Every structure is written in structure tokens, then in C-alpha cells.
PDB file of C-alpha atoms in Angstrom:
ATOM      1  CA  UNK A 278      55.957  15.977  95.886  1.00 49.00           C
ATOM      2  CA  UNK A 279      59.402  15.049  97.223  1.00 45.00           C
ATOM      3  CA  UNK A 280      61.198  16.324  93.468  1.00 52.00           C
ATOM      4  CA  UNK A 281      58.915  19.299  93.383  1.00 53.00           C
ATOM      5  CA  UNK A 282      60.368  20.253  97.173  1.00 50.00           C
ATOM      6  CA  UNK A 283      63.872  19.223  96.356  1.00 47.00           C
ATOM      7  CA  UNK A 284      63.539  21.540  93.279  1.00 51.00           C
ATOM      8  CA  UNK A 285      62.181  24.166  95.120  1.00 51.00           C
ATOM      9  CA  UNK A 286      65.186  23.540  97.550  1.00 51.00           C
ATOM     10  CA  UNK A 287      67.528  23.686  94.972  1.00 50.00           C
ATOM     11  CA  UNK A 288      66.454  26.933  93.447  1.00 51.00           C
ATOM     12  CA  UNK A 289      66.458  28.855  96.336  1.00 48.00           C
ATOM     13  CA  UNK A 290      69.897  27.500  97.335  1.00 49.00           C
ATOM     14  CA  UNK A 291      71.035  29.005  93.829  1.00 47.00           C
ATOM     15  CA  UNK A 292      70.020  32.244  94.102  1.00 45.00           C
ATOM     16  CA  UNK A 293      71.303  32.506  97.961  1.00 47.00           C
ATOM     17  CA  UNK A 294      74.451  31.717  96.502  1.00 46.00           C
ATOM     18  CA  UNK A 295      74.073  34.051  93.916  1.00 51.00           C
ATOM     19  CA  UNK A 296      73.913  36.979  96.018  1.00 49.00           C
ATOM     20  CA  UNK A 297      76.251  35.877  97.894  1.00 47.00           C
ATOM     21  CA  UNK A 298      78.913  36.241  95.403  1.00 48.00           C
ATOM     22  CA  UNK A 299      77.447  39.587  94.211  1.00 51.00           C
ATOM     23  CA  UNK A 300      77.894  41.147  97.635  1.00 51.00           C
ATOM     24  CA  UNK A 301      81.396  39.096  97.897  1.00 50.00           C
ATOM     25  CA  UNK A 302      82.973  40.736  94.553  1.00 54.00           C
ATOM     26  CA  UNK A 303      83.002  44.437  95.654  1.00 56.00           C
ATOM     27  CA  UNK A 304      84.521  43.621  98.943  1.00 56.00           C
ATOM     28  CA  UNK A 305      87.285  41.539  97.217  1.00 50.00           C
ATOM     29  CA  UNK A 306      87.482  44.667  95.002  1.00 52.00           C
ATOM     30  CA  UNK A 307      87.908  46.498  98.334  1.00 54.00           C
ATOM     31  CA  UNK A 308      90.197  44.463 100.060  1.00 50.00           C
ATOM     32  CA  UNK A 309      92.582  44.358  97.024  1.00 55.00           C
ATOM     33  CA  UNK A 310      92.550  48.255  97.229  1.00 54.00           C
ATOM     34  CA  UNK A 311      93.236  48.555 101.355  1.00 56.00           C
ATOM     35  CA  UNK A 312      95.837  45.727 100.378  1.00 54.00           C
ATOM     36  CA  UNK A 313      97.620  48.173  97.450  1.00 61.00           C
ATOM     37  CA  UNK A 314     100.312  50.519  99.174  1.00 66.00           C
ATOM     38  CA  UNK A 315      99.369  53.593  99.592  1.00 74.00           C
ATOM     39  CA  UNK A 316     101.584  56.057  96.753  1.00 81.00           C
ATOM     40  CA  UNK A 317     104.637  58.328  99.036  1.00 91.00           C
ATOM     41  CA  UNK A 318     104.402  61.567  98.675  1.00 94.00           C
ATOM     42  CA  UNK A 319     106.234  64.758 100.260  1.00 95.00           C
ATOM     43  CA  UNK A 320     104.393  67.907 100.864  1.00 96.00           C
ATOM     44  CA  UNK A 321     106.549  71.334 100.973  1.00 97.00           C
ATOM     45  CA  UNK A 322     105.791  75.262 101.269  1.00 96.00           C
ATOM     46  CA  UNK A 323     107.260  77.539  98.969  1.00 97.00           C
ATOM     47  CA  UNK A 324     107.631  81.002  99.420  1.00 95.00           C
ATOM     48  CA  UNK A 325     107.850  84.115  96.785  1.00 95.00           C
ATOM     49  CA  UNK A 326     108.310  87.759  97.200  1.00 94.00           C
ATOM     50  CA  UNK A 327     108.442  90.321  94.478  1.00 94.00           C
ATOM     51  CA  UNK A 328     108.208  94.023  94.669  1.00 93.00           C
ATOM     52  CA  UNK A 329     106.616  96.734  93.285  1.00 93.00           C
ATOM     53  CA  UNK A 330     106.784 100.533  93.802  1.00 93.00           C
ATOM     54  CA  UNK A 331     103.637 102.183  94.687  1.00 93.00           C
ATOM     55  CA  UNK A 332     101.123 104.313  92.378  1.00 93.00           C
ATOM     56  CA  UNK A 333      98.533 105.072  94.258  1.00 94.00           C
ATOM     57  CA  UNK A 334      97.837 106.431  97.667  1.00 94.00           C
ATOM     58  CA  UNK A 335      94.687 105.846 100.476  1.00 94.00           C
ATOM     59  CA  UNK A 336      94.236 108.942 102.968  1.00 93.00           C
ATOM     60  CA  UNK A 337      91.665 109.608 105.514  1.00 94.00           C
ATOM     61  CA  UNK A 338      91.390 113.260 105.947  1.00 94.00           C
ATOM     62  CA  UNK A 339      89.003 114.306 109.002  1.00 95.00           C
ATOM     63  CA  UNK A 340      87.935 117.851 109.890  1.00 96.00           C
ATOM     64  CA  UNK A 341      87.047 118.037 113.959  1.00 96.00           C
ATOM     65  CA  UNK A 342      85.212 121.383 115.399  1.00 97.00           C
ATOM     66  CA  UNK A 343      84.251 122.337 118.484  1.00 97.00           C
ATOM     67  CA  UNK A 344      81.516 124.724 119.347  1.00 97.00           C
ATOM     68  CA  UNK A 345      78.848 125.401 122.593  1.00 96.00           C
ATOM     69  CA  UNK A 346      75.985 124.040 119.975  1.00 97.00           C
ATOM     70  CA  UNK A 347      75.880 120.941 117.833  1.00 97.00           C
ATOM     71  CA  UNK A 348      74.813 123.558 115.437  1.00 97.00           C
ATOM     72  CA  UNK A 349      77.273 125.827 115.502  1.00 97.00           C
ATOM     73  CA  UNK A 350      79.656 122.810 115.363  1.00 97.00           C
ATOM     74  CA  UNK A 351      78.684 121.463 112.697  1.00 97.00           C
ATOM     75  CA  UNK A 352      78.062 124.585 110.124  1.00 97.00           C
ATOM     76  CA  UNK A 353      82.000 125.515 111.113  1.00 97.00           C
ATOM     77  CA  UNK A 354      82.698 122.059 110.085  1.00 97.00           C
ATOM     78  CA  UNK A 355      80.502 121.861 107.132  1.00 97.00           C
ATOM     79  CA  UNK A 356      82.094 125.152 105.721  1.00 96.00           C
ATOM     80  CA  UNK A 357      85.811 123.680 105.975  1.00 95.00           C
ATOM     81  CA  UNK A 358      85.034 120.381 104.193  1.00 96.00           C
ATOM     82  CA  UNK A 359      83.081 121.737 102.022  1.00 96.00           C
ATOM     83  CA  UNK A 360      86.119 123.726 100.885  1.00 95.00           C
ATOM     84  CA  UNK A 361      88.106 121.163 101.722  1.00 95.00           C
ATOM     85  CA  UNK A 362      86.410 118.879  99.010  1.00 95.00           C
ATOM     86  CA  UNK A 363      86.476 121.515  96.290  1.00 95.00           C
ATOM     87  CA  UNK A 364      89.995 121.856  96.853  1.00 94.00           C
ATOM     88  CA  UNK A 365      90.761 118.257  96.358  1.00 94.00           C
ATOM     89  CA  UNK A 366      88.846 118.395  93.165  1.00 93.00           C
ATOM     90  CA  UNK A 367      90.405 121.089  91.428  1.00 92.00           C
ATOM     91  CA  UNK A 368      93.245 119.061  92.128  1.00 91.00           C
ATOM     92  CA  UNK A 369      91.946 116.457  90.225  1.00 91.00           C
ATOM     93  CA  UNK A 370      91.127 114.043  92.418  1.00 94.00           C
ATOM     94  CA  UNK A 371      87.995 112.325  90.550  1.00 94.00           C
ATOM     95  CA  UNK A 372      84.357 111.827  92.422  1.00 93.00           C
ATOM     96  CA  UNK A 373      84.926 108.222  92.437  1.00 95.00           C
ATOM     97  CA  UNK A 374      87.579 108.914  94.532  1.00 96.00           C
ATOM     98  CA  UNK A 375      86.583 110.580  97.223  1.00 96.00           C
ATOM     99  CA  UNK A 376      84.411 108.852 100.195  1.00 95.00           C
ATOM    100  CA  UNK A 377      82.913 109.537 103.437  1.00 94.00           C
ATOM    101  CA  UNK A 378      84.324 107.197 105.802  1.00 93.00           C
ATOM    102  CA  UNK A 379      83.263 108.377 109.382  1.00 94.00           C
ATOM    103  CA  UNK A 380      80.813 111.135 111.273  1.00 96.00           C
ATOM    104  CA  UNK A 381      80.332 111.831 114.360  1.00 96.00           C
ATOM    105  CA  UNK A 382      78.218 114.485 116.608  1.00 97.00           C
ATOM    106  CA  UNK A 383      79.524 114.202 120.500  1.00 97.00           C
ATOM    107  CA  UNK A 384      78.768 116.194 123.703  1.00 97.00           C
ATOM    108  CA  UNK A 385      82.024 117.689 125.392  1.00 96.00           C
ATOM    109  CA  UNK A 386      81.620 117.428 129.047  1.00 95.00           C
ATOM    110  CA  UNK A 387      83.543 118.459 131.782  1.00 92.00           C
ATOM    111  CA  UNK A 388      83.597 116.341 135.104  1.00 88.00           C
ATOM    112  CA  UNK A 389      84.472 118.658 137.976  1.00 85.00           C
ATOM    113  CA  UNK A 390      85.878 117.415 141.412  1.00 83.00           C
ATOM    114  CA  UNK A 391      83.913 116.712 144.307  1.00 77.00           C
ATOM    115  CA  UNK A 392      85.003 118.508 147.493  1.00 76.00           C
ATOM    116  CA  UNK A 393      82.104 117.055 149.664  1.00 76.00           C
ATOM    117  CA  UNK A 394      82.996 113.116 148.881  1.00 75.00           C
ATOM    118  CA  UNK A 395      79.756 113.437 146.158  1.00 81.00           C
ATOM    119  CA  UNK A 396      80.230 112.797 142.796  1.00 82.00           C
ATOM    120  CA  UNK A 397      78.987 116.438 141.275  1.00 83.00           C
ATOM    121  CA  UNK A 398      77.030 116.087 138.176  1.00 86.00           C
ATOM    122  CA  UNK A 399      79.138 116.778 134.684  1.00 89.00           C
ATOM    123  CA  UNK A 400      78.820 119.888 133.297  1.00 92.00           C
ATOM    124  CA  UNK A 401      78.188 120.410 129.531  1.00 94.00           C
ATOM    125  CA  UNK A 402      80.683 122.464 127.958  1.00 95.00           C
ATOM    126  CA  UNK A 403      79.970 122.001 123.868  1.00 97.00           C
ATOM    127  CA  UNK A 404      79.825 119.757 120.972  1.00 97.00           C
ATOM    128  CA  UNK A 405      82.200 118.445 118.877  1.00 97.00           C
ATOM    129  CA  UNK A 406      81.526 117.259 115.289  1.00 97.00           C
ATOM    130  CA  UNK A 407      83.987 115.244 113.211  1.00 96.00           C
ATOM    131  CA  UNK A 408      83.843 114.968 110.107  1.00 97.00           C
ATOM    132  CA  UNK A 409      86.345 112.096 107.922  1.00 95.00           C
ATOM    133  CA  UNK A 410      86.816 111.861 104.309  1.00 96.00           C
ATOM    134  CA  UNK A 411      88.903 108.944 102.413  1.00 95.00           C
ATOM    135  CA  UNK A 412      90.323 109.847  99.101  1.00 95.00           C
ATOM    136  CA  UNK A 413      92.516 108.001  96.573  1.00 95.00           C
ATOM    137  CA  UNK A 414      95.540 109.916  95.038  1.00 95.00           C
ATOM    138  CA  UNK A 415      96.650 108.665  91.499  1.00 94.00           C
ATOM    139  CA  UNK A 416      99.278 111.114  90.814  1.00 93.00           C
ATOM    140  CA  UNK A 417     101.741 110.826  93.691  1.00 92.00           C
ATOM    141  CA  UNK A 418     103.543 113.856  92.521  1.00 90.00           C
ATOM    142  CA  UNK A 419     100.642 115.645  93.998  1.00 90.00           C
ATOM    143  CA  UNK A 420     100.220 114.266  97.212  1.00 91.00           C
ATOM    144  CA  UNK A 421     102.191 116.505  99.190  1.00 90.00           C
ATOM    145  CA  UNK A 422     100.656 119.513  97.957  1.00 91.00           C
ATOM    146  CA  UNK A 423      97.454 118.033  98.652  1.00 92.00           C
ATOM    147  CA  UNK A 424      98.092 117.040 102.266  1.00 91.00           C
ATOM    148  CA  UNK A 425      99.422 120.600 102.722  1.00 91.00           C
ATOM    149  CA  UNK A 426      96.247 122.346 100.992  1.00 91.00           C
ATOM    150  CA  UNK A 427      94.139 120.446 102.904  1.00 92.00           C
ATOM    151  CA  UNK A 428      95.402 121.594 106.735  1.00 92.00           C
ATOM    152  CA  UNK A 429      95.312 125.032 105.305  1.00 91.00           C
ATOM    153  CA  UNK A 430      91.941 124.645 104.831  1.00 92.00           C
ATOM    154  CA  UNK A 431      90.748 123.340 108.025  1.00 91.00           C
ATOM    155  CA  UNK A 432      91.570 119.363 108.003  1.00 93.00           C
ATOM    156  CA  UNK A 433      93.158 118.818 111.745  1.00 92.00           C
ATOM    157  CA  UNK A 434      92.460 114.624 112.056  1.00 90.00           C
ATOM    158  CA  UNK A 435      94.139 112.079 109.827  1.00 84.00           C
ATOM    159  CA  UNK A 436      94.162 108.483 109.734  1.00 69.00           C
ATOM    160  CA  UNK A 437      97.293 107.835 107.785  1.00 81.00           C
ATOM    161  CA  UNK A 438      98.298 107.217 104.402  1.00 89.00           C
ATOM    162  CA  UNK A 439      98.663 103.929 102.568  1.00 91.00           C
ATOM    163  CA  UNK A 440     100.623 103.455  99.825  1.00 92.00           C
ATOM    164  CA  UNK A 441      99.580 101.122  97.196  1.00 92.00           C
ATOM    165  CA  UNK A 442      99.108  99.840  93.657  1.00 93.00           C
ATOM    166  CA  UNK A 443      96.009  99.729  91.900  1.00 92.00           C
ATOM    167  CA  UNK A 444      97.307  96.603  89.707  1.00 92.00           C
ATOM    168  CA  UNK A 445      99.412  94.876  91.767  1.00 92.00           C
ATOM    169  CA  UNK A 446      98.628  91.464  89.186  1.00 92.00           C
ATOM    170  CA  UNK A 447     102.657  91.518  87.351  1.00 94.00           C
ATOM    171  CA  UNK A 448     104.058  91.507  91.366  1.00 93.00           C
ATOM    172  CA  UNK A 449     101.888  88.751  92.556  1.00 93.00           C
ATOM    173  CA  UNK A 450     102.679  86.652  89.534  1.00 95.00           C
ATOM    174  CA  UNK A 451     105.912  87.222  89.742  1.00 95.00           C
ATOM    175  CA  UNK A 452     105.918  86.143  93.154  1.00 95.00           C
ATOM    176  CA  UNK A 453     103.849  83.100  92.146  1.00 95.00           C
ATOM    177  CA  UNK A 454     106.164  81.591  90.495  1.00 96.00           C
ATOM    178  CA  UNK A 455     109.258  82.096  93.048  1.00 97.00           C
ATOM    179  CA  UNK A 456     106.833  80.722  95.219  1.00 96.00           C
ATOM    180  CA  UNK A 457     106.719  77.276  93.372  1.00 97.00           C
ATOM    181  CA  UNK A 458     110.344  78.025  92.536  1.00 97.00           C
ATOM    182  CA  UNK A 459     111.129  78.050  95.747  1.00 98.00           C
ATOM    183  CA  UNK A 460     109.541  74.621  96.456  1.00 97.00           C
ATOM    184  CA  UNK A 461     110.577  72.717  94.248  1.00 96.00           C
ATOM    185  CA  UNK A 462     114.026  73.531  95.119  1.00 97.00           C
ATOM    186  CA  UNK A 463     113.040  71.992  98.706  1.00 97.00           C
ATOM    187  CA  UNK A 464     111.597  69.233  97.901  1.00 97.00           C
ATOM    188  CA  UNK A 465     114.904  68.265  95.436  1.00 96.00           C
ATOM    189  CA  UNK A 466     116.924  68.930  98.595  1.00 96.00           C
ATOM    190  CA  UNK A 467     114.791  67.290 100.944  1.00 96.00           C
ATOM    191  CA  UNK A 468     114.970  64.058  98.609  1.00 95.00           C
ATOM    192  CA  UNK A 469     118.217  64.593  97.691  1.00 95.00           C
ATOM    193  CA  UNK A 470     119.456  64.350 101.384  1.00 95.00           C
ATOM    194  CA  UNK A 471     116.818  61.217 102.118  1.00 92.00           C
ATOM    195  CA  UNK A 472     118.409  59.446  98.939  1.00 92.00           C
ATOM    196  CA  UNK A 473     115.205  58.640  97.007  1.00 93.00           C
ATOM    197  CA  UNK A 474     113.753  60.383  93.765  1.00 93.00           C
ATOM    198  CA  UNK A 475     111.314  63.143  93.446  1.00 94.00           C
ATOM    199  CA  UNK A 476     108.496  62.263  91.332  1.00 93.00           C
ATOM    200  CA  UNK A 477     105.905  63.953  89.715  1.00 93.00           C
ATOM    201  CA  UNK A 478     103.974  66.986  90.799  1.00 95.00           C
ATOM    202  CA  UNK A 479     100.670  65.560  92.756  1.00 95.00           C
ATOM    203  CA  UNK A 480      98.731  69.115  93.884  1.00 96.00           C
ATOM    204  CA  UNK A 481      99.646  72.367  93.887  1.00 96.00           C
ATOM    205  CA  UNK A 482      97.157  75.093  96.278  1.00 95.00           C
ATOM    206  CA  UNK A 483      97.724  78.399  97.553  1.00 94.00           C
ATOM    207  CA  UNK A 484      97.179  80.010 100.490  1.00 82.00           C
ATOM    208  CA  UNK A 485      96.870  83.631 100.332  1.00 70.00           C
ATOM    209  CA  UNK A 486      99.195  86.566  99.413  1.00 69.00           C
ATOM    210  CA  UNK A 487      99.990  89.803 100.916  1.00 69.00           C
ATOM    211  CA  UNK A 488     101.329  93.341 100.684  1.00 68.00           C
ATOM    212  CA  UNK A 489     103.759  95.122 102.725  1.00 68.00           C
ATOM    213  CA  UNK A 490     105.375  98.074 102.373  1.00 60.00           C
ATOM    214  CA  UNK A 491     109.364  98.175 102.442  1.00 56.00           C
ATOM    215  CA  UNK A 492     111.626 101.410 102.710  1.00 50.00           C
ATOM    216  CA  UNK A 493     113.011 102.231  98.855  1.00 45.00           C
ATOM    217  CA  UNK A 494     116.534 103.787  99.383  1.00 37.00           C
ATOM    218  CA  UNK A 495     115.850 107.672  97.384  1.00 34.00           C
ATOM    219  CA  UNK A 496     115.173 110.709  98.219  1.00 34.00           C
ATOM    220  CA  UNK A 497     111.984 110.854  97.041  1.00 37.00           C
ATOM    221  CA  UNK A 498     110.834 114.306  99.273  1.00 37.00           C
ATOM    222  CA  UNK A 499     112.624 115.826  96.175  1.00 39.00           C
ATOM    223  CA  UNK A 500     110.943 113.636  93.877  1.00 45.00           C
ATOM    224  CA  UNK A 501     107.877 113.781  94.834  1.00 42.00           C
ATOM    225  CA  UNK A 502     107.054 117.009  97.094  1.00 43.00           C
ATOM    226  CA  UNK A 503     106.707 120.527  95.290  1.00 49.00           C
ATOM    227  CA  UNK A 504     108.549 123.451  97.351  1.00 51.00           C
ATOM    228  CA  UNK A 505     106.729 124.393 101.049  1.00 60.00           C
ATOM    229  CA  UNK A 506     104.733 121.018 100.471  1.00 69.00           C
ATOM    230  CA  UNK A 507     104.370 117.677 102.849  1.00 80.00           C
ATOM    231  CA  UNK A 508     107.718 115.701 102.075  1.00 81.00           C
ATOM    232  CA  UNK A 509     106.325 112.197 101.990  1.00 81.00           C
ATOM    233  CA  UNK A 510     108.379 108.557 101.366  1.00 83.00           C
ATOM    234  CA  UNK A 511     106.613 106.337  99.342  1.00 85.00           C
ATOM    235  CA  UNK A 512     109.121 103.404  99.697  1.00 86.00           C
ATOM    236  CA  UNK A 513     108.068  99.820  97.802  1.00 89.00           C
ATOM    237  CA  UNK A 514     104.786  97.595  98.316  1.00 91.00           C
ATOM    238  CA  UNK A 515     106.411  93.888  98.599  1.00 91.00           C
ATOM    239  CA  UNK A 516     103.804  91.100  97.466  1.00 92.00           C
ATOM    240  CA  UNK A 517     104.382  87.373  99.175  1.00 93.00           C
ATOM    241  CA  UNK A 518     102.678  84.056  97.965  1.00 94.00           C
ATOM    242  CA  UNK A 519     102.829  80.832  99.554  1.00 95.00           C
ATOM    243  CA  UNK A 520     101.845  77.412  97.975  1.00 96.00           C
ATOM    244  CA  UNK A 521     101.869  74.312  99.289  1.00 97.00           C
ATOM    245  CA  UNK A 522     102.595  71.575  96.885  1.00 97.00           C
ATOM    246  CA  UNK A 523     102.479  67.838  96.780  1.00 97.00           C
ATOM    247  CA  UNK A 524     105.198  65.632  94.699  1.00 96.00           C
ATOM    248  CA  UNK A 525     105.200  61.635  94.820  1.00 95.00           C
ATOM    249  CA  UNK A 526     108.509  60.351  95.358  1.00 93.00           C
ATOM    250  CA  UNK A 527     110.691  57.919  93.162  1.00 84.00           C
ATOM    251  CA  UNK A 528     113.066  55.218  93.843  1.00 71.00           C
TER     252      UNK A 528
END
């Protein structure tokens, strides 16, 4: 009895000590990696710009009418965008081009003053009905003569024109790489000026890009506008990248 319990003893002991130094070898694994020095980096943002003139143009072209009825209203502005549309498309602007972007039917009222200290009730005096259209232009040579056809025709509301490109990708690449350009050239001064290396390229992300558009020194009313037309600037669409990127540093 006494060697069979001793045994028993004995075995249990083993495999105690057994797991023991299972659970004991990843934590010595995990000490020895707390223990190793972290690798030192430097993290700088690079900036790129590149531009690009435009090819394409974004207009919102709005017909607003005013009449006692919403009927009436609206069949005076359905006639002018109607011809309105036409127009555009016999000037070759393509279906897939043209979109309505905004209607709107909306009492006019008039609120007369009170002489009595009572608040008199308003007085209806019409409708108006507003009608907006967004169009792409391809061929910038016709934009001003479109603009101008269009107000002949009845289109009194605009929401501005924006100029852009409809493949901006050889700008933004271009940009890209002045972006990364442009760090690395930080980071070698940054080190440069600490005394230590620059090491190898760790991460490279980036955060977004954008468009703006930048006055282009010509005289482009005589480019672009035909005689009695709109005279319109087009200027240049400038695309900017940012990247943030990650180098370890040397000795």
C-alpha cells in the first residue's frame, strides 16, 4: 500500500510539473519579446500637387415661373424647358448627360401690415414653379454658346458651373508620386539634422486627394467663347495627395 501511494504521489507530482513548464515556455517566449527593443521609426507627411486643365464642365440650369395658378405656372415653365432641353441637344449634349436635379411647386404669399396691432392673415398672390436641370458639357468650345442659348430661351436660375476632368487618373498619379517625393526628402532632412540613418521604408498609406481649381493665365474668352456668346475662364483643376509614410531609422 505505502509504494502503490508513493507511486501514485509521484505521478501526479510529474504531470503537475509538466504543465507547469508548458504554461511557463510561452510566457518566457513573451517576456523575451516585451524584453526586445522596440524597432525606431519616424513617421512623415508628404505632399504632391499636379495640375491639369479642365475638359469637362457641370452646370445647373433652372427655369423659375410665376403665375396666379400652380397650373398656369407650371405649363409656362414646362414649355421653356422643354425647349430649353431640345436646344441643349441639338447642341449635342448626349441624354446621359443631362439630369433633373431639383423641382419645386411653392405658394407666393404676400404678408400685409397690421394697422390695428393684429397680425392680418397672408394673402395669396400666385405660384411659383422651379424647375433645375444639371448637364455635363464635353466640348468646352461650346459652353458659352450654350449658356447664352439657354437664357434666351427662358433659363433665369443657375447654380454655377464647375469645371472639371472626366479622367483626372495621369494628375493624381503624378501627384502621387511628388507626394512620396516629397517625404522622403523630409524624412532625409529630419535624420540628417538628428545625425542618425534613415532606414528602410516600413508603411506607406494615403489619405485622400482633392481638386481645386486655380486661375490659368490666357485669354481664354477668345478661346473658348464664339462672338455675342458667355465669355467664360476655365482656368486649371489642381489635384493634391497626401501620404503618410513610415521609415525605420539606422545608426
Amino acid at each position: 500500500m505505502f509504494h502503490g501511494t508513493l507511486g501514485r504521489r509521484t505521478g501526479v507530482g510529474l504531470v503537475a510539473l509538466s504543465l507547469a513548464l508548458a504554461a511557463a515556455i510561452p510566457m518566457a517566449a513573451h517576456a523575451q519579446e516585451t524584453a526586445k527593443p522596440r524597432e525606431a521609426t519616424i513617421v512623415v507627411t508628404g505632399e504632391g500637387t499636379a495640375e491639369m486643365a479642365p475638359d469637362m464642365a457641370l452646370i445647373d440650369l433652372g427655369v423659375v415661373k410665376v403665375a396666379k395658378t400652380a397650373r398656369e405656372a407650371l405649363d409656362e415653365n414646362n414649355k421653356a424647358m422643354a425647349e430649353i432641353l431640345a436646344a441643349l441637344k441639338e447642341a449635342g449634349i448626349e441624354a446621359r448627360d443631362l439630369q433633373t436635379s431639383g423641382f419645386t411647386i411653392n405658394p407666393q404669399y404676400q404678408y400685409p401690415q397690421s394697422t390695428t396691432g393684429e397680425n392680418p392673415p397672408p394673402v395669396l398672390l400666385g405660384f411659383q414653379v422651379a424647375n433645375t436641370v444639371t448637364l455635363r458639357v464635353r466640348d468646352l468650345g461650346k459652353l458659352g454658346e450654350i449658356l447664352d442659348k439657354a437664357v434666351s430661351l427662358g433659363a433665369n436660375q443657375g447654380g454655377g458651373i464647375r469645371f472639371t476632368n472626366d479622367k483626372p487618373d495621369t494628375a493624381v498619379s503624378a501627384a502621387r508620386k511628388k507626394a512620396v517625393e516629397n517625404a522622403m526628402a523630409k524624412a532625409k532632412e529630419l535624420t540628417d539634422a538628428a545625425g542618425v540613418g534613415l532606414g528602410r521604408v516600413l508603411e506607406i498609406s494615403e489619405t485622400s486627394y482633392r481638386a481645386e481649381p486655380m486661375p490659368m493665365m490666357r485669354a481664354v474668352a477668345k478661346d473658348y467663347a464664339a462672338a455675342g456668346a458667355v465669355p467664360l475662364a476655365t482656368g486649371e483643376n489642381s489635384y493634391s495627395v497626401i501620404v503618410n509614410v513610415t521609415f525605420a531609422l539606422g545608426k
